[in-house]
Short mmCIF file of C-alpha atoms in Angstrom, two decimals:
data_model
loop_
_atom_site.label_atom_id
_atom_site.label_comp_id
_atom_site.label_asym_id
_atom_site.label_seq_id
_atom_site.Cartn_x
_atom_site.Cartn_y
_atom_site.Cartn_z
CA UNK A 235 -35.89 -22.55 -25.05
CA UNK A 236 -37.62 -25.66 -23.85
CA UNK A 237 -37.89 -28.63 -26.21
CA UNK A 238 -41.69 -28.84 -26.18
CA UNK A 239 -41.93 -25.17 -27.04
CA UNK A 240 -39.56 -25.59 -29.97
CA UNK A 241 -41.62 -28.51 -31.24
CA UNK A 242 -44.76 -26.36 -31.14
CA UNK A 243 -43.02 -23.54 -32.98
CA UNK A 244 -42.05 -25.80 -35.87
CA UNK A 245 -45.75 -26.06 -36.80
CA UNK A 246 -46.47 -22.35 -36.35
CA UNK A 247 -47.26 -19.89 -39.20
CA UNK A 248 -44.46 -17.53 -40.21
CA UNK A 249 -46.25 -14.37 -39.03
CA UNK A 250 -46.76 -15.82 -35.56
CA UNK A 251 -43.12 -16.90 -35.44
CA UNK A 252 -41.98 -13.38 -36.32
CA UNK A 253 -44.00 -11.97 -33.44
CA UNK A 254 -42.62 -14.61 -31.11
CA UNK A 255 -39.00 -13.85 -32.01
CA UNK A 256 -39.58 -10.13 -31.48
CA UNK A 257 -40.93 -10.89 -28.02
CA UNK A 258 -38.06 -13.27 -27.33
CA UNK A 259 -35.42 -10.70 -28.25
CA UNK A 260 -37.15 -8.11 -26.10
CA UNK A 261 -37.35 -10.44 -23.10
CA UNK A 262 -33.68 -11.34 -23.41
CA UNK A 263 -32.80 -7.65 -23.52
CA UNK A 264 -35.01 -6.61 -20.58
CA UNK A 265 -35.94 -9.78 -18.65
CA UNK A 266 -37.14 -7.75 -15.64
CA UNK A 267 -39.91 -5.97 -17.53
CA UNK A 268 -43.12 -7.17 -15.87
CA UNK A 269 -45.24 -5.38 -18.49
CA UNK A 270 -43.40 -7.08 -21.35
CA UNK A 271 -43.83 -10.52 -19.77
CA UNK A 272 -47.55 -9.87 -19.27
CA UNK A 273 -47.95 -8.81 -22.91
CA UNK A 274 -45.94 -11.84 -23.99
CA UNK A 275 -48.07 -14.24 -21.93
CA UNK A 276 -51.25 -12.65 -23.27
CA UNK A 277 -49.99 -13.23 -26.78
CA UNK A 278 -48.95 -16.83 -26.07
CA UNK A 279 -52.37 -17.63 -24.58
CA UNK A 280 -54.11 -16.28 -27.69
CA UNK A 281 -51.67 -17.99 -30.09
CA UNK A 282 -51.74 -21.39 -28.32
CA UNK A 283 -55.11 -21.55 -26.50
CA UNK A 284 -55.14 -25.36 -26.34
CA UNK A 285 -51.58 -25.94 -25.15
CA UNK A 286 -51.79 -25.52 -21.37
CA UNK A 287 -48.45 -27.18 -20.69
CA UNK A 288 -46.53 -24.89 -22.99
CA UNK A 289 -48.19 -21.75 -21.61
CA UNK A 290 -47.55 -22.98 -18.08
CA UNK A 291 -43.87 -23.47 -18.89
CA UNK A 292 -43.73 -19.92 -20.25
CA UNK A 293 -45.31 -18.59 -17.05
CA UNK A 294 -42.63 -20.47 -15.11
CA UNK A 295 -40.02 -18.89 -17.34
CA UNK A 296 -41.54 -15.49 -16.56
CA UNK A 297 -41.61 -15.84 -12.77
CA UNK A 298 -38.14 -17.36 -12.81
CA UNK A 299 -36.88 -14.29 -14.68
CA UNK A 300 -38.59 -11.54 -12.70
CA UNK A 301 -40.84 -13.12 -10.07
CA UNK A 302 -38.77 -11.68 -7.21
CA UNK A 303 -38.80 -8.19 -8.72
CA UNK A 304 -40.37 -5.95 -6.05
CA UNK A 305 -43.27 -4.91 -8.30
CA UNK A 306 -43.92 -8.27 -9.97
CA UNK A 307 -47.32 -8.86 -8.31
CA UNK A 308 -49.33 -8.42 -11.53
CA UNK A 309 -47.33 -11.16 -13.24
CA UNK A 310 -48.09 -13.57 -10.38
CA UNK A 311 -51.77 -12.57 -10.59
CA UNK A 312 -51.88 -13.47 -14.29
CA UNK A 313 -50.28 -16.84 -13.56
CA UNK A 314 -52.82 -17.58 -10.81
CA UNK A 315 -55.75 -16.55 -13.04
CA UNK A 316 -54.47 -18.82 -15.80
CA UNK A 317 -54.37 -21.85 -13.48
CA UNK A 318 -57.81 -20.98 -12.08
CA UNK A 319 -59.19 -20.87 -15.63
CA UNK A 320 -57.63 -24.30 -16.18
CA UNK A 321 -59.18 -25.46 -12.89
CA UNK A 322 -55.75 -26.62 -11.74
CA UNK A 323 -56.41 -25.67 -8.12
CA UNK A 324 -53.51 -27.55 -6.56
CA UNK A 325 -51.18 -25.66 -8.90
CA UNK A 326 -52.76 -22.39 -7.77
CA UNK A 327 -51.95 -23.38 -4.19
CA UNK A 328 -48.33 -24.04 -5.11
CA UNK A 329 -48.09 -20.63 -6.81
CA UNK A 330 -49.54 -18.91 -3.74
CA UNK A 331 -47.03 -20.80 -1.56
CA UNK A 332 -44.20 -19.23 -3.55
CA UNK A 333 -45.82 -15.81 -3.80
CA UNK A 334 -46.53 -15.26 -0.12
CA UNK A 335 -42.89 -16.10 0.63
CA UNK A 336 -41.70 -13.46 -1.85
CA UNK A 337 -41.22 -9.87 -0.64
CA UNK A 338 -43.15 -7.79 -3.16
CA UNK A 339 -44.93 -4.44 -3.05
CA UNK A 340 -48.33 -6.14 -2.79
CA UNK A 341 -47.42 -8.74 -0.16
CA UNK A 342 -50.38 -7.81 2.10
CA UNK A 343 -52.92 -8.13 -0.69
CA UNK A 344 -51.29 -11.38 -1.83
CA UNK A 345 -51.84 -12.95 1.59
CA UNK A 346 -55.45 -11.74 1.73
CA UNK A 347 -56.09 -13.23 -1.71
CA UNK A 348 -54.55 -16.49 -0.53
CA UNK A 349 -56.88 -16.58 2.49
CA UNK A 350 -59.93 -15.86 0.30
CA UNK A 351 -58.83 -18.61 -2.06
CA UNK A 352 -58.47 -21.14 0.79
CA UNK A 353 -61.90 -20.21 2.13
CA UNK A 354 -63.59 -20.43 -1.27
CA UNK A 355 -62.51 -23.84 -2.58
CA UNK A 356 -62.80 -27.35 -1.04
CA UNK A 357 -59.51 -28.53 0.39
CA UNK A 358 -59.55 -31.78 -1.56
CA UNK A 359 -59.40 -29.64 -4.72
CA UNK A 360 -56.75 -27.12 -3.75
CA UNK A 361 -54.38 -29.67 -2.22
CA UNK A 362 -52.64 -32.60 -3.83
CA UNK A 363 -54.04 -35.96 -2.68
CA UNK A 364 -51.12 -36.81 -0.39
CA UNK A 365 -51.11 -33.36 1.27
CA UNK A 366 -54.89 -33.39 1.62
CA UNK A 367 -54.90 -36.81 3.32
CA UNK A 368 -52.13 -35.76 5.69
CA UNK A 369 -53.96 -32.57 6.64
CA UNK A 370 -57.30 -34.39 7.05
CA UNK A 371 -55.63 -36.98 9.26
CA UNK A 372 -54.33 -34.21 11.53
CA UNK A 373 -57.74 -32.52 11.61
CA UNK A 374 -59.62 -35.75 12.41
CA UNK A 375 -57.20 -36.47 15.23
CA UNK A 376 -57.82 -33.00 16.67
CA UNK A 377 -61.60 -33.39 16.34
CA UNK A 378 -61.48 -36.76 18.06
CA UNK A 379 -59.37 -35.36 20.87
CA UNK A 380 -61.70 -32.36 21.25
CA UNK A 381 -64.79 -34.61 21.33
CA UNK A 382 -63.20 -36.81 23.96
CA UNK A 383 -62.56 -33.81 26.19
CA UNK A 384 -66.07 -32.51 25.56
CA UNK A 385 -67.59 -35.81 26.72
CA UNK A 386 -65.53 -35.56 29.92
CA UNK A 387 -63.70 -38.78 29.33
CA UNK A 388 -66.76 -40.85 28.58
CA UNK A 389 -65.72 -44.05 26.81
CA UNK A 390 -66.85 -44.55 23.25
CA UNK A 391 -67.57 -48.09 22.21
CA UNK A 392 -64.50 -49.41 20.38
CA UNK A 393 -66.64 -50.72 17.53
CA UNK A 394 -68.28 -47.34 16.84
CA UNK A 395 -66.89 -44.39 14.90
CA UNK A 396 -67.15 -40.82 16.12
CA UNK A 397 -67.88 -39.71 12.54
CA UNK A 398 -71.03 -41.91 12.55
CA UNK A 399 -72.26 -40.39 15.80
CA UNK A 400 -72.19 -36.86 14.38
CA UNK A 401 -74.23 -35.42 11.53
CA UNK A 402 -72.21 -36.16 8.33
CA UNK A 403 -72.80 -32.68 6.86
CA UNK A 404 -71.86 -30.99 10.10
CA UNK A 405 -68.79 -33.23 10.36
CA UNK A 406 -67.61 -32.31 6.85
CA UNK A 407 -68.16 -28.61 7.52
CA UNK A 408 -66.18 -28.90 10.71
CA UNK A 409 -63.36 -30.68 8.90
CA UNK A 410 -63.34 -28.06 6.13
CA UNK A 411 -63.20 -25.18 8.57
CA UNK A 412 -60.42 -26.75 10.61
CA UNK A 413 -58.39 -27.54 7.49
CA UNK A 414 -58.90 -23.97 6.29
CA UNK A 415 -57.74 -22.59 9.64
CA UNK A 416 -54.70 -24.87 9.72
CA UNK A 417 -53.72 -23.97 6.14
CA UNK A 418 -53.88 -20.25 6.88
CA UNK A 419 -52.26 -20.53 10.32
CA UNK A 420 -49.31 -22.50 8.98
CA UNK A 421 -48.65 -19.71 6.44
CA UNK A 422 -48.84 -16.82 8.91
CA UNK A 423 -45.23 -17.39 9.99
CA UNK A 424 -44.15 -17.25 6.34
CA UNK A 425 -46.21 -14.09 5.85
CA UNK A 426 -44.64 -12.42 8.89
CA UNK A 427 -41.17 -13.28 7.62
CA UNK A 428 -42.10 -11.81 4.23
CA UNK A 429 -43.38 -8.66 5.96
CA UNK A 430 -40.03 -8.26 7.72
CA UNK A 431 -38.20 -8.67 4.41
CA UNK A 432 -40.42 -6.03 2.80
CA UNK A 433 -39.92 -3.62 5.71
CA UNK A 434 -36.15 -3.84 5.28
CA UNK A 435 -36.34 -3.11 1.54
CA UNK A 436 -39.17 -0.60 1.43
CA UNK A 437 -37.03 2.48 2.32
CA UNK A 438 -34.75 1.75 -0.63
CA UNK A 439 -37.67 0.99 -2.95
CA UNK A 440 -39.46 4.21 -2.05
CA UNK A 441 -36.31 6.18 -2.88
CA UNK A 442 -36.23 4.86 -6.46
CA UNK A 443 -37.78 7.67 -8.49
CA UNK A 444 -36.64 6.60 -11.96
CA UNK A 445 -36.55 2.80 -12.41
CA UNK A 446 -36.37 3.12 -16.21
CA UNK A 447 -33.51 4.07 -18.55
CA UNK A 448 -32.97 7.71 -19.54
CA UNK A 449 -30.02 9.64 -20.96
CA UNK A 450 -30.59 12.41 -18.42
CA UNK A 451 -28.20 12.04 -15.43
CA UNK A 452 -29.59 10.63 -12.20
CA UNK A 453 -29.67 12.72 -9.05
CA UNK A 454 -26.87 12.02 -6.60
CA UNK A 455 -29.37 10.81 -4.02
CA UNK A 456 -30.62 8.22 -6.52
CA UNK A 457 -27.12 6.94 -7.23
CA UNK A 458 -26.37 6.78 -3.52
CA UNK A 459 -29.61 4.88 -2.88
CA UNK A 460 -28.76 2.28 -5.52
CA UNK A 461 -25.31 1.81 -4.02
CA UNK A 462 -26.70 1.39 -0.51
CA UNK A 463 -29.46 -0.95 -1.71
CA UNK A 464 -26.91 -3.15 -3.49
CA UNK A 465 -24.69 -3.25 -0.42
CA UNK A 466 -27.72 -4.24 1.66
CA UNK A 467 -28.60 -7.18 -0.61
CA UNK A 468 -24.96 -8.27 -0.92
CA UNK A 469 -24.75 -8.21 2.88
CA UNK A 470 -27.75 -10.56 3.09
CA UNK A 471 -26.08 -12.94 0.64
CA UNK A 472 -29.00 -14.20 -1.49
CA UNK A 473 -27.42 -14.72 -4.91
CA UNK A 474 -30.64 -14.57 -6.90
CA UNK A 475 -31.91 -11.44 -5.15
CA UNK A 476 -28.52 -9.74 -5.59
CA UNK A 477 -28.45 -10.55 -9.31
CA UNK A 478 -32.02 -9.32 -9.84
CA UNK A 479 -31.28 -6.06 -8.00
CA UNK A 480 -28.12 -5.51 -10.04
CA UNK A 481 -30.13 -6.07 -13.23
CA UNK A 482 -32.77 -3.59 -12.05
CA UNK A 483 -30.05 -1.11 -11.15
CA UNK A 484 -28.42 -1.39 -14.58
CA UNK A 485 -31.67 -0.37 -16.26
CA UNK A 486 -31.72 2.97 -14.44
CA UNK A 487 -27.93 3.33 -14.09
CA UNK A 488 -26.80 1.92 -17.43
CA UNK A 489 -24.71 5.01 -18.19
CA UNK A 490 -22.76 4.75 -14.93
CA UNK A 491 -19.70 2.56 -15.49
CA UNK A 492 -19.16 1.97 -11.77
CA UNK A 493 -22.31 -0.17 -11.44
CA UNK A 494 -21.23 -2.49 -14.27
CA UNK A 495 -17.81 -2.98 -12.70
CA UNK A 496 -19.39 -3.47 -9.26
CA UNK A 497 -21.62 -6.21 -10.69
CA UNK A 498 -18.64 -7.99 -12.24
CA UNK A 499 -16.61 -7.61 -9.04
CA UNK A 500 -19.41 -9.22 -7.02
CA UNK A 501 -19.70 -12.20 -9.37
CA UNK A 502 -15.93 -12.66 -9.49
CA UNK A 503 -15.78 -12.53 -5.68
CA UNK A 504 -17.89 -15.71 -5.61
CA UNK A 505 -14.96 -17.61 -7.16
CA UNK A 506 -17.52 -19.97 -8.63
CA UNK A 507 -16.94 -22.66 -11.24
CA UNK A 508 -20.64 -22.54 -12.13
CA UNK A 509 -21.01 -21.95 -15.87
CA UNK A 510 -24.07 -19.78 -15.26
CA UNK A 511 -21.95 -17.31 -13.28
CA UNK A 512 -19.22 -17.32 -15.93
CA UNK A 513 -21.77 -16.74 -18.69
CA UNK A 514 -23.33 -13.92 -16.70
CA UNK A 515 -19.96 -12.17 -16.32
CA UNK A 516 -19.38 -12.44 -20.06
CA UNK A 517 -22.89 -11.10 -20.75
CA UNK A 518 -22.30 -8.09 -18.48
CA UNK A 519 -19.11 -7.17 -20.30
CA UNK A 520 -20.79 -7.54 -23.70
CA UNK A 521 -23.73 -5.32 -22.73
CA UNK A 522 -21.54 -2.72 -21.05
CA UNK A 523 -18.79 -2.54 -23.67
CA UNK A 524 -20.76 -2.97 -26.88
CA UNK A 525 -23.85 -0.91 -26.00
CA UNK A 526 -23.45 1.61 -23.19
CA UNK A 527 -19.69 2.19 -22.80
CA UNK A 528 -18.20 1.40 -26.19
CA UNK A 529 -15.28 3.82 -26.07
CA UNK A 530 -14.60 4.06 -22.33
CA UNK A 531 -11.14 2.70 -21.52
CA UNK A 532 -11.84 1.62 -17.92
CA UNK A 533 -14.33 -1.20 -18.32
CA UNK A 534 -13.05 -2.16 -21.79
CA UNK A 535 -9.54 -2.64 -20.41
CA UNK A 536 -10.99 -4.76 -17.62
CA UNK A 537 -12.88 -6.83 -20.19
CA UNK A 538 -9.69 -7.35 -22.18
CA UNK A 539 -7.93 -8.63 -19.04
CA UNK A 540 -10.88 -10.93 -18.32
CA UNK A 541 -10.72 -12.37 -21.83
CA UNK A 542 -6.97 -12.82 -21.63
CA UNK A 543 -7.37 -14.58 -18.29
CA UNK A 544 -9.71 -17.03 -20.05
CA UNK A 545 -7.28 -17.60 -22.91
CA UNK A 546 -9.19 -15.48 -25.44
CA UNK A 547 -6.12 -13.55 -26.57
CA UNK A 548 -7.33 -12.60 -30.04
CA UNK A 549 -10.57 -11.14 -28.73
CA UNK A 550 -8.69 -9.23 -26.03
CA UNK A 551 -6.34 -7.87 -28.69
CA UNK A 552 -9.32 -6.74 -30.79
CA UNK A 553 -10.75 -4.77 -27.86
CA UNK A 554 -7.41 -3.08 -27.20
CA UNK A 555 -7.04 -2.31 -30.90
CA UNK A 556 -10.49 -0.70 -30.89
CA UNK A 557 -9.60 1.41 -27.84
CA UNK A 558 -6.37 2.45 -29.48
CA UNK A 559 -8.25 3.70 -32.53
CA UNK A 560 -10.60 5.90 -30.49
CA UNK A 561 -8.04 7.02 -27.88
CA UNK A 562 -4.64 6.89 -29.62
CA UNK A 563 -2.90 9.04 -27.02
CA UNK A 564 -3.70 6.81 -24.05
CA UNK A 565 -0.40 5.54 -22.64
CA UNK A 566 -2.12 2.81 -20.64
CA UNK A 567 -3.80 1.38 -23.73
CA UNK A 568 -0.50 1.38 -25.62
CA UNK A 569 1.23 -0.50 -22.83
CA UNK A 570 -1.65 -2.97 -22.46
CA UNK A 571 -1.50 -3.81 -26.18
CA UNK A 572 2.24 -4.37 -26.06
CA UNK A 573 2.16 -6.39 -22.84
CA UNK A 574 -0.65 -8.63 -24.11
CA UNK A 575 1.48 -9.61 -27.10
CA UNK A 576 4.50 -10.11 -24.86
CA UNK A 577 2.56 -12.38 -22.50
CA UNK A 578 1.48 -14.62 -25.35
CA UNK A 579 5.06 -14.72 -26.68
CA UNK A 580 4.38 -12.80 -29.91
CA UNK A 581 7.75 -11.04 -29.75
CA UNK A 582 7.75 -9.91 -33.38
CA UNK A 583 4.38 -8.25 -32.80
CA UNK A 584 5.77 -6.55 -29.68
CA UNK A 585 8.61 -5.07 -31.73
CA UNK A 586 6.17 -3.95 -34.43
CA UNK A 587 3.97 -2.18 -31.91
CA UNK A 588 6.88 -0.45 -30.17
CA UNK A 589 8.26 0.79 -33.47
CA UNK A 590 4.81 1.96 -34.59
CA UNK A 591 4.13 3.90 -31.41
CA UNK A 592 7.62 5.41 -31.28
CA UNK A 593 7.33 6.66 -34.86
CA UNK A 594 3.82 8.08 -34.29
CA UNK A 595 4.38 9.51 -30.79
CA UNK A 596 2.84 12.95 -30.35
CA UNK A 597 5.60 14.18 -28.02
CA UNK A 598 9.33 13.64 -27.58
CA UNK A 599 8.75 12.56 -23.97
CA UNK A 600 6.38 9.76 -25.06
CA UNK A 601 8.83 8.70 -27.75
CA UNK A 602 11.70 8.59 -25.22
CA UNK A 603 9.74 6.57 -22.66
CA UNK A 604 8.62 4.04 -25.27
CA UNK A 605 12.14 3.76 -26.68
CA UNK A 606 13.52 2.97 -23.23
CA UNK A 607 10.84 0.31 -22.70
CA UNK A 608 11.50 -1.12 -26.16
CA UNK A 609 15.24 -1.30 -25.51
CA UNK A 610 14.65 -3.01 -22.15
CA UNK A 611 12.39 -5.56 -23.81
CA UNK A 612 15.01 -6.38 -26.46
CA UNK A 613 17.72 -6.44 -23.80
CA UNK A 614 15.97 -8.46 -21.08
CA UNK A 615 13.52 -10.62 -23.04
CA UNK A 616 15.30 -11.14 -26.35
CA UNK A 617 18.80 -11.01 -24.80
CA UNK A 618 20.10 -8.84 -27.64
CA UNK A 619 22.19 -6.03 -26.14
CA UNK A 620 23.53 -4.86 -29.50
CA UNK A 621 20.02 -4.36 -30.89
CA UNK A 622 18.92 -2.65 -27.67
CA UNK A 623 21.86 -0.23 -27.96
CA UNK A 624 20.98 0.49 -31.60
CA UNK A 625 17.40 1.34 -30.64
CA UNK A 626 18.57 3.85 -28.02
CA UNK A 627 21.22 5.42 -30.24
CA UNK A 628 18.75 5.87 -33.09
CA UNK A 629 16.44 7.84 -30.82
CA UNK A 630 19.35 9.90 -29.46
CA UNK A 631 20.34 10.87 -33.00
CA UNK A 632 16.74 11.75 -33.86
CA UNK A 633 16.38 14.04 -30.85
CA UNK A 634 19.87 15.55 -31.25
CA UNK A 635 19.75 17.09 -27.80
CA UNK A 636 21.69 15.58 -24.91
CA UNK A 637 19.57 17.27 -22.27
CA UNK A 638 16.34 15.79 -23.68
CA UNK A 639 17.91 12.40 -24.37
CA UNK A 640 19.83 12.03 -21.08
CA UNK A 641 17.54 9.21 -19.93
CA UNK A 642 18.21 7.35 -23.16
CA UNK A 643 21.95 7.75 -22.72
CA UNK A 644 21.87 6.61 -19.09
CA UNK A 645 19.90 3.54 -20.17
CA UNK A 646 22.49 2.91 -22.88
CA UNK A 647 25.26 2.99 -20.27
CA UNK A 648 23.31 0.56 -18.08
CA UNK A 649 22.95 -1.88 -20.99
CA UNK A 650 26.67 -1.70 -21.73
CA UNK A 651 27.40 -2.39 -18.06
CA UNK A 652 25.38 -5.61 -18.28
CA UNK A 653 27.89 -7.24 -20.66
CA UNK A 654 29.55 -10.31 -19.23
CA UNK A 655 32.46 -9.88 -18.95
CA UNK A 656 32.08 -6.13 -18.55
CA UNK A 657 34.05 -4.10 -21.11
CA UNK A 658 35.24 -1.14 -19.01
CA UNK A 659 37.08 0.62 -21.84
CA UNK A 660 33.98 0.44 -24.09
CA UNK A 661 31.83 2.01 -21.38
CA UNK A 662 34.38 4.79 -20.76
CA UNK A 663 34.56 5.39 -24.50
CA UNK A 664 30.74 5.65 -24.66
CA UNK A 665 30.65 8.22 -21.84
CA UNK A 666 33.47 10.20 -23.45
CA UNK A 667 31.54 10.32 -26.72
CA UNK A 668 28.54 11.69 -24.83
CA UNK A 669 30.69 14.35 -23.12
CA UNK A 670 31.91 15.63 -26.49
CA UNK A 671 28.54 15.76 -28.26
CA UNK A 672 27.84 19.12 -29.90
CA UNK A 673 24.42 19.50 -28.30
CA UNK A 674 25.58 18.79 -24.74
CA UNK A 675 25.32 21.55 -22.16
CA UNK A 676 27.67 22.02 -19.23
CA UNK A 677 25.07 20.81 -16.72
CA UNK A 678 24.76 17.52 -18.61
CA UNK A 679 28.55 17.28 -18.81
CA UNK A 680 28.69 17.42 -15.00
CA UNK A 681 26.06 14.64 -14.73
CA UNK A 682 27.81 12.26 -17.13
CA UNK A 683 31.31 13.08 -15.81
CA UNK A 684 30.02 12.24 -12.32
CA UNK A 685 28.56 8.98 -13.67
CA UNK A 686 31.97 8.16 -15.22
CA UNK A 687 33.80 8.73 -11.93
CA UNK A 688 31.29 6.59 -9.99
CA UNK A 689 31.58 3.79 -12.53
CA UNK A 690 35.40 3.76 -12.50
CA UNK A 691 35.58 3.93 -8.71
CA UNK A 692 33.20 0.96 -8.47
CA UNK A 693 34.58 -1.22 -11.27
CA UNK A 694 37.84 0.31 -12.58
CA UNK A 695 41.29 -1.07 -11.74
CA UNK A 696 43.42 1.72 -13.29
CA UNK A 697 43.99 4.43 -10.66
CA UNK A 698 45.40 6.82 -13.28
CA UNK A 699 42.18 6.54 -15.27
CA UNK A 700 40.16 7.22 -12.13
CA UNK A 701 42.28 10.31 -11.32
CA UNK A 702 41.89 11.69 -14.84
CA UNK A 703 38.14 11.21 -14.63
CA UNK A 704 38.07 13.05 -11.28
CA UNK A 705 40.11 15.94 -12.73
CA UNK A 706 37.76 16.08 -15.71
CA UNK A 707 34.75 16.25 -13.39
CA UNK A 708 36.32 19.14 -11.44
CA UNK A 709 36.87 21.03 -14.70
CA UNK A 710 33.25 20.62 -15.72
CA UNK A 711 32.13 21.61 -12.22
CA UNK A 712 34.23 24.79 -12.40
CA UNK A 713 32.80 25.70 -15.80
CA UNK A 714 29.28 25.06 -14.54
CA UNK A 715 29.77 27.21 -11.41
CA UNK A 716 31.18 30.07 -13.48
CA UNK A 717 28.23 29.97 -15.84
CA UNK A 718 25.85 30.01 -12.89
CA UNK A 719 27.57 33.12 -11.43
CA UNK A 720 27.32 34.92 -14.77
CA UNK A 721 23.62 34.11 -14.91
CA UNK A 722 23.12 35.53 -11.40
CA UNK A 723 24.91 38.78 -12.35
CA UNK A 724 22.75 39.19 -15.45
CA UNK A 725 19.62 38.56 -13.39
CA UNK A 726 20.54 41.25 -10.80
CA UNK A 727 21.21 43.83 -13.54
CA UNK A 728 17.85 43.20 -15.15
#
């Protein structure tokens, strides 16, 4: 809030202040509400009737916030009427200059009102002194040139003035009319450009049937129109117009996550160091994730990554913790929580989370996958192969089924193979212990016997050990084939 405004508020009664803060909260929540700005300005004019500067600054705040909204004409009208009441005609001219260059629904009427205004008031009132003198100089030069042509080149005495030769009243009227014509003519090009801008946007604007928020889903045609309209504005590259359109879109499409993420993606694509852009991105995430999409993983996960990217690890962790509480079975959320702690080197917290999720897993498959990831973390990041092996073995014992825990056992073998120097006998002993487990089935025996042969052929130096492993594999293969034949016979009989 501007300093002068704050100073005025310090001497304002409590009741008036309460009303002001209600308005202020509303305008921050929906800054594109033309009706709300008009009500606000009406209130400010009645509350501070003698403070023109402060009211003017609030009007500027209003048109800055939503002056390029397609249906903002009434707000501009109120601003113009205020300056007319204050008899600040040069300010009215400046407002019209901005308005006729803005593509709004009432652009034709705006230009007609501008022309009526120029025709109604003397030019020395509606123009600043410097601009008026420049325009009058141009007009006098044109009049002088026209008079010279009219007199067919007749010489005028150098000591006389053409103004003195003509009737003063007629001369002033002529000057006024020419200045009026020049003022309007110089704005016609701007008006035509505005008309072209309106023509490009009007098809999209006419398709918007519900510009306000509602819990009822939008029609597909409405969603498609918003998407196409946004792409159109992004293609034309005017940052302010793009932002305003996104904000308008998010009023009607607040419940559609894709528009929030599209808005963020656009702002991030600017790769800007401007603090205003950074603050806007943060504001979008706050509105989306704390109001409209509290429990939706997609945009909340993106917000957490954004916060982490900006070094706000604790806040990112809080968001992930919240998501975990509302969607505890989401594997992606679990992994994001763990990886966040790993990236900020909170290794103890990583271990805590892995152990928590493994113990509370709602399926053996989830438990197995998390155990493997946990073991890899301890192995690769903490460089503790013994602890990694313990983690895997504990899960194997809990499952007590070789077929279900085969991935755990294969990971255990891989960890043992990473020892430097490699302990071949320890690895063979591990595989042998797997082959003799009570819960192992013949199919799994074939898989692990094959793994043993491959390992010894690749790393073993004892040919006798390799031959014994090959013989063992053949025995398991024979047993497996026999069991398969028996199964086929039983199937044909049934």
